[in-house]
């Protein structure tokens, strides 16, 4: 029988396709490497610019609370503490609220209302952070000063363990106020992710659970959450990354004090807010300290996202097993 020979045109087309595939692979690899180089370059440039402060302060830069640019003493514990605490408060408020919003939009709300509320939530994500800061300064701070802070001081302040966290003068600015503003900024991101992943759950699974007599809460707890656990955790850490790096909204309402305080009701500062407020008028040595603070914020955010990735990988392996 005669053999089928490959035509020269087909052979040439195959070679061109292979060449284009190699070029496309090289382009994608270069794009990924470029991102990594930009990331590493930004981090190393901040570390190099702040090397003088790191050499003079040593590890005391990370453990000292003495931040005094006049005497060239720089201890970053206060802004680091403020960054972590405000982000933690934001997530403690945003996660349950976002879960409730996502559950309502996917399981309870009428179809027409789902589209309207979903668009409104996504619109919140597009509002500039300075608008949130102005709202917090002109609206939230008076409420905190006149209502919430006196109530917390009188109710929770006398308690033995958590009391020191809720004692303070009714100023209005503080880590609690910043955490509330950050939670409002984070909710659109986390709730949108949760809503989208809740919609990926097969309808047959939920209908089967309802047919067996399960309530909506039981279906969500036993079917929806286990099915979407990894994506939900990823969305939560995405919101946490946004909360850690927020600048202008926090600068309006945190009080911008570099004095250490355990109280959530007293003024404090964060890394991003301190850099934004002081970078423009900083001397050369002070600018080096602020750039080193930027490197610390980069490391904190990187560690948080790395822990999120590690947790997601462990969940994926556990689900595979």
XYZ file of C-alpha atoms in Angstrom:
321
model
C 0.000 0.000 0.000
C 1.289 3.536 -0.719
C 2.492 5.486 2.329
C 1.045 8.855 3.182
C 3.812 11.464 3.000
C 3.537 14.735 4.847
C 3.125 17.590 2.429
C 5.715 20.402 2.494
C 2.965 22.918 3.327
C 1.819 20.935 6.385
C 5.406 20.463 7.548
C 6.106 24.184 7.216
C 2.948 25.046 9.130
C 3.951 22.688 11.951
C 7.378 24.286 12.205
C 5.853 27.771 12.329
C 3.418 26.670 15.043
C 6.244 25.192 17.103
C 8.296 28.375 16.678
C 5.357 30.561 17.712
C 4.734 28.326 20.717
C 8.362 28.727 21.834
C 8.185 32.484 21.383
C 4.953 32.645 23.356
C 6.482 30.554 26.152
C 9.536 32.817 26.268
C 7.306 35.908 26.395
C 5.276 34.517 29.299
C 8.427 33.481 31.166
C 9.941 36.926 30.662
C 6.756 38.551 31.989
C 6.832 36.420 35.133
C 10.548 37.080 35.667
C 9.977 40.811 35.148
C 7.364 40.848 37.908
C 9.713 39.034 40.283
C 12.590 41.371 39.429
C 10.417 44.449 39.982
C 9.233 43.053 43.317
C 12.722 42.179 44.486
C 14.102 45.472 43.190
C 11.543 47.515 45.112
C 12.218 45.618 48.329
C 16.000 45.721 48.029
C 16.026 49.400 47.096
C 14.092 50.268 50.252
C 16.392 48.085 52.349
C 19.492 49.654 50.784
C 18.163 53.184 51.268
C 17.496 52.471 54.949
C 20.748 50.655 55.613
C 22.218 53.521 57.652
C 19.357 53.399 60.154
C 19.454 49.596 60.290
C 23.205 49.655 60.990
C 22.872 52.310 63.696
C 19.794 50.883 65.435
C 20.289 47.172 64.809
C 17.500 44.888 65.966
C 16.358 47.664 68.258
C 14.677 49.224 65.246
C 12.083 46.437 65.362
C 11.691 46.195 69.150
C 11.982 49.778 70.423
C 9.054 52.163 70.894
C 11.244 55.286 70.853
C 10.520 57.116 67.591
C 12.215 60.514 67.863
C 13.448 62.042 64.573
C 14.868 65.082 66.406
C 17.373 62.878 68.254
C 17.682 60.395 65.358
C 16.215 57.557 67.399
C 13.996 55.205 65.475
C 12.040 52.335 66.942
C 9.373 50.859 64.688
C 7.415 48.791 67.204
C 4.553 51.311 67.494
C 3.730 51.532 63.747
C 4.205 47.771 63.358
C 1.863 47.128 66.272
C -0.678 49.628 64.944
C -0.582 48.064 61.462
C -1.227 44.550 62.760
C -3.892 45.546 65.277
C -5.935 47.691 62.902
C -5.814 44.976 60.234
C -6.892 42.369 62.797
C -9.833 44.508 63.943
C -10.846 45.060 60.321
C -10.849 41.338 59.566
C -12.728 40.448 62.767
C -15.516 42.753 61.604
C -15.310 42.200 57.843
C -15.200 38.390 57.683
C -18.542 37.616 59.404
C -20.265 40.564 57.700
C -18.926 39.503 54.301
C -20.031 35.940 54.929
C -23.521 37.150 55.824
C -23.698 39.289 52.683
C -22.541 36.438 50.444
C -24.945 33.969 52.074
C -27.836 36.395 51.704
C -27.077 37.132 48.049
C -26.719 33.481 47.054
C -29.404 31.762 49.144
C -32.006 34.205 50.477
C -32.310 37.389 48.413
C -34.788 37.529 45.499
C -33.183 37.339 42.072
C -33.782 41.002 41.208
C -32.422 42.151 44.549
C -29.279 40.041 44.126
C -28.202 41.987 41.063
C -28.901 45.358 42.689
C -27.091 44.593 45.945
C -24.219 42.913 44.132
C -23.671 46.018 42.012
C -23.842 48.249 45.095
C -21.213 46.179 46.903
C -18.910 46.227 43.901
C -19.387 49.998 43.715
C -18.051 50.301 47.270
C -14.801 48.712 46.121
C -14.274 51.518 43.608
C -14.609 54.416 46.072
C -11.219 56.125 46.667
C -9.715 55.510 50.077
C -9.539 59.212 50.863
C -13.353 59.337 50.715
C -13.502 56.630 53.358
C -11.033 58.626 55.424
C -13.106 61.807 55.185
C -16.249 59.869 56.101
C -14.457 58.387 59.085
C -13.194 61.798 60.189
C -16.434 63.755 59.842
C -19.040 61.068 60.577
C -17.573 58.094 62.431
C -15.234 59.918 64.808
C -18.012 62.070 66.374
C -20.091 58.919 66.915
C -17.113 57.175 68.495
C -16.316 60.191 70.658
C -19.845 60.816 71.919
C -21.396 57.349 72.037
C -19.257 54.276 71.533
C -16.034 55.170 73.384
C -17.782 56.281 76.619
C -19.892 53.111 76.527
C -16.872 50.852 75.963
C -14.896 52.629 78.681
C -17.723 52.243 81.187
C -18.709 48.686 80.223
C -15.506 46.880 79.240
C -12.895 49.147 80.817
C -13.271 47.760 84.387
C -12.831 44.133 83.267
C -9.556 42.536 84.425
C -8.077 41.081 81.223
C -9.513 42.982 78.275
C -10.167 46.166 80.224
C -6.892 47.928 79.264
C -7.842 47.583 75.606
C -10.983 49.685 76.094
C -9.822 52.445 78.406
C -9.060 55.889 77.129
C -10.261 59.458 76.691
C -13.136 60.107 74.265
C -10.955 61.511 71.494
C -12.507 59.541 68.670
C -9.262 58.819 66.820
C -7.610 55.499 67.499
C -6.950 51.969 66.352
C -10.566 50.880 66.852
C -11.863 53.688 64.641
C -9.259 52.834 62.006
C -10.206 49.172 62.175
C -13.866 49.986 61.585
C -13.041 52.151 58.562
C -10.744 49.458 57.187
C -13.448 46.818 57.642
C -15.842 48.845 55.502
C -13.172 49.090 52.817
C -12.377 45.357 52.972
C -15.968 44.058 52.988
C -16.588 44.588 49.231
C -13.520 42.530 48.292
C -14.131 39.635 50.670
C -17.897 39.464 50.112
C -17.491 39.543 46.317
C -15.058 36.619 46.430
C -17.313 34.659 48.781
C -20.382 35.302 46.654
C -18.652 34.204 43.471
C -17.320 30.976 44.970
C -20.644 30.179 46.668
C -22.246 30.324 43.216
C -19.861 27.628 41.964
C -21.368 25.001 44.267
C -23.395 22.527 42.149
C -27.106 23.115 42.557
C -27.763 19.375 42.780
C -25.747 19.093 45.978
C -27.773 21.806 47.688
C -31.083 20.500 46.357
C -30.234 17.024 47.625
C -29.520 18.401 51.093
C -32.776 20.370 51.097
C -34.637 17.240 50.005
C -33.247 15.414 53.046
C -34.658 18.093 55.331
C -31.610 20.305 55.875
C -32.113 23.960 56.692
C -30.396 26.774 54.807
C -27.842 27.146 57.579
C -27.081 23.410 57.550
C -26.705 23.403 53.766
C -24.312 26.333 53.942
C -22.347 24.835 56.830
C -22.148 21.238 55.583
C -22.208 21.680 51.787
C -21.239 25.179 50.661
C -18.403 25.984 53.070
C -16.570 22.631 52.737
C -16.876 22.848 48.938
C -15.447 26.396 48.789
C -13.152 26.437 51.823
C -9.906 27.121 49.967
C -11.331 29.951 47.866
C -12.985 31.560 50.900
C -9.703 31.554 52.828
C -7.949 33.020 49.811
C -10.500 35.842 49.658
C -10.046 36.558 53.361
C -6.289 36.875 52.989
C -6.792 39.078 49.941
C -8.784 41.455 52.120
C -6.129 41.239 54.841
C -3.480 42.308 52.365
C -5.593 45.339 51.473
C -6.038 46.224 55.150
C -2.321 45.988 55.919
C -1.304 48.436 53.209
C -4.066 51.044 53.425
C -2.743 54.578 53.870
C -4.956 57.640 53.495
C -8.115 56.358 55.154
C -6.123 55.281 58.212
C -4.156 58.529 58.342
C -7.413 60.467 58.773
C -8.728 58.572 61.785
C -5.908 56.876 63.706
C -4.556 60.008 65.386
C -0.955 59.674 64.099
C 0.718 59.315 67.494
C 4.042 57.474 67.810
C 3.558 56.842 71.534
C 2.922 53.212 72.452
C -0.465 52.380 73.934
C -2.287 49.106 74.432
C -5.677 50.833 74.338
C -7.653 50.574 71.135
C -9.334 53.894 71.912
C -6.216 56.072 72.010
C -4.357 57.563 69.028
C -1.616 55.490 67.412
C -0.169 55.080 63.923
C 0.558 52.515 61.229
C 3.508 52.042 58.927
C 1.697 53.351 55.853
C 0.166 56.325 57.674
C 3.479 57.345 59.222
C 5.237 57.235 55.847
C 2.474 59.224 54.144
C 2.403 61.915 56.821
C 6.144 62.477 57.275
C 7.890 61.529 54.039
C 7.453 64.889 52.319
C 9.200 66.910 55.042
C 11.691 64.294 56.245
C 15.417 64.905 56.501
C 17.860 62.517 54.846
C 18.280 60.325 57.929
C 14.572 60.367 58.700
C 13.781 59.470 55.087
C 16.070 56.466 55.428
C 14.099 55.346 58.487
C 10.821 55.715 56.621
C 12.157 53.725 53.669
C 13.234 51.002 56.069
C 9.703 51.061 57.459
C 8.438 50.536 53.931
C 10.642 47.468 53.678
C 9.168 46.182 56.945
C 5.666 46.621 55.558
C 6.708 44.744 52.440
C 8.009 41.862 54.570
C 4.882 41.786 56.736
C 2.612 41.649 53.692
C 4.789 39.014 52.042
C 4.736 36.829 55.159
C 0.941 37.104 55.435
C 0.416 36.126 51.800
C 2.973 33.317 52.078
C 1.140 31.925 55.107
C -2.101 32.111 53.142
C -0.558 30.157 50.279
C 0.854 27.584 52.712
C -2.542 27.166 54.349
C -4.267 26.760 50.996
C -1.722 24.134 49.912
C -2.265 22.159 53.105
C -6.029 22.311 52.645
C -5.663 21.142 49.055
C -3.493 18.185 50.116
C -5.924 17.312 52.925
C -8.876 17.400 50.563
C -6.940 15.234 48.093
C -6.252 12.682 50.771
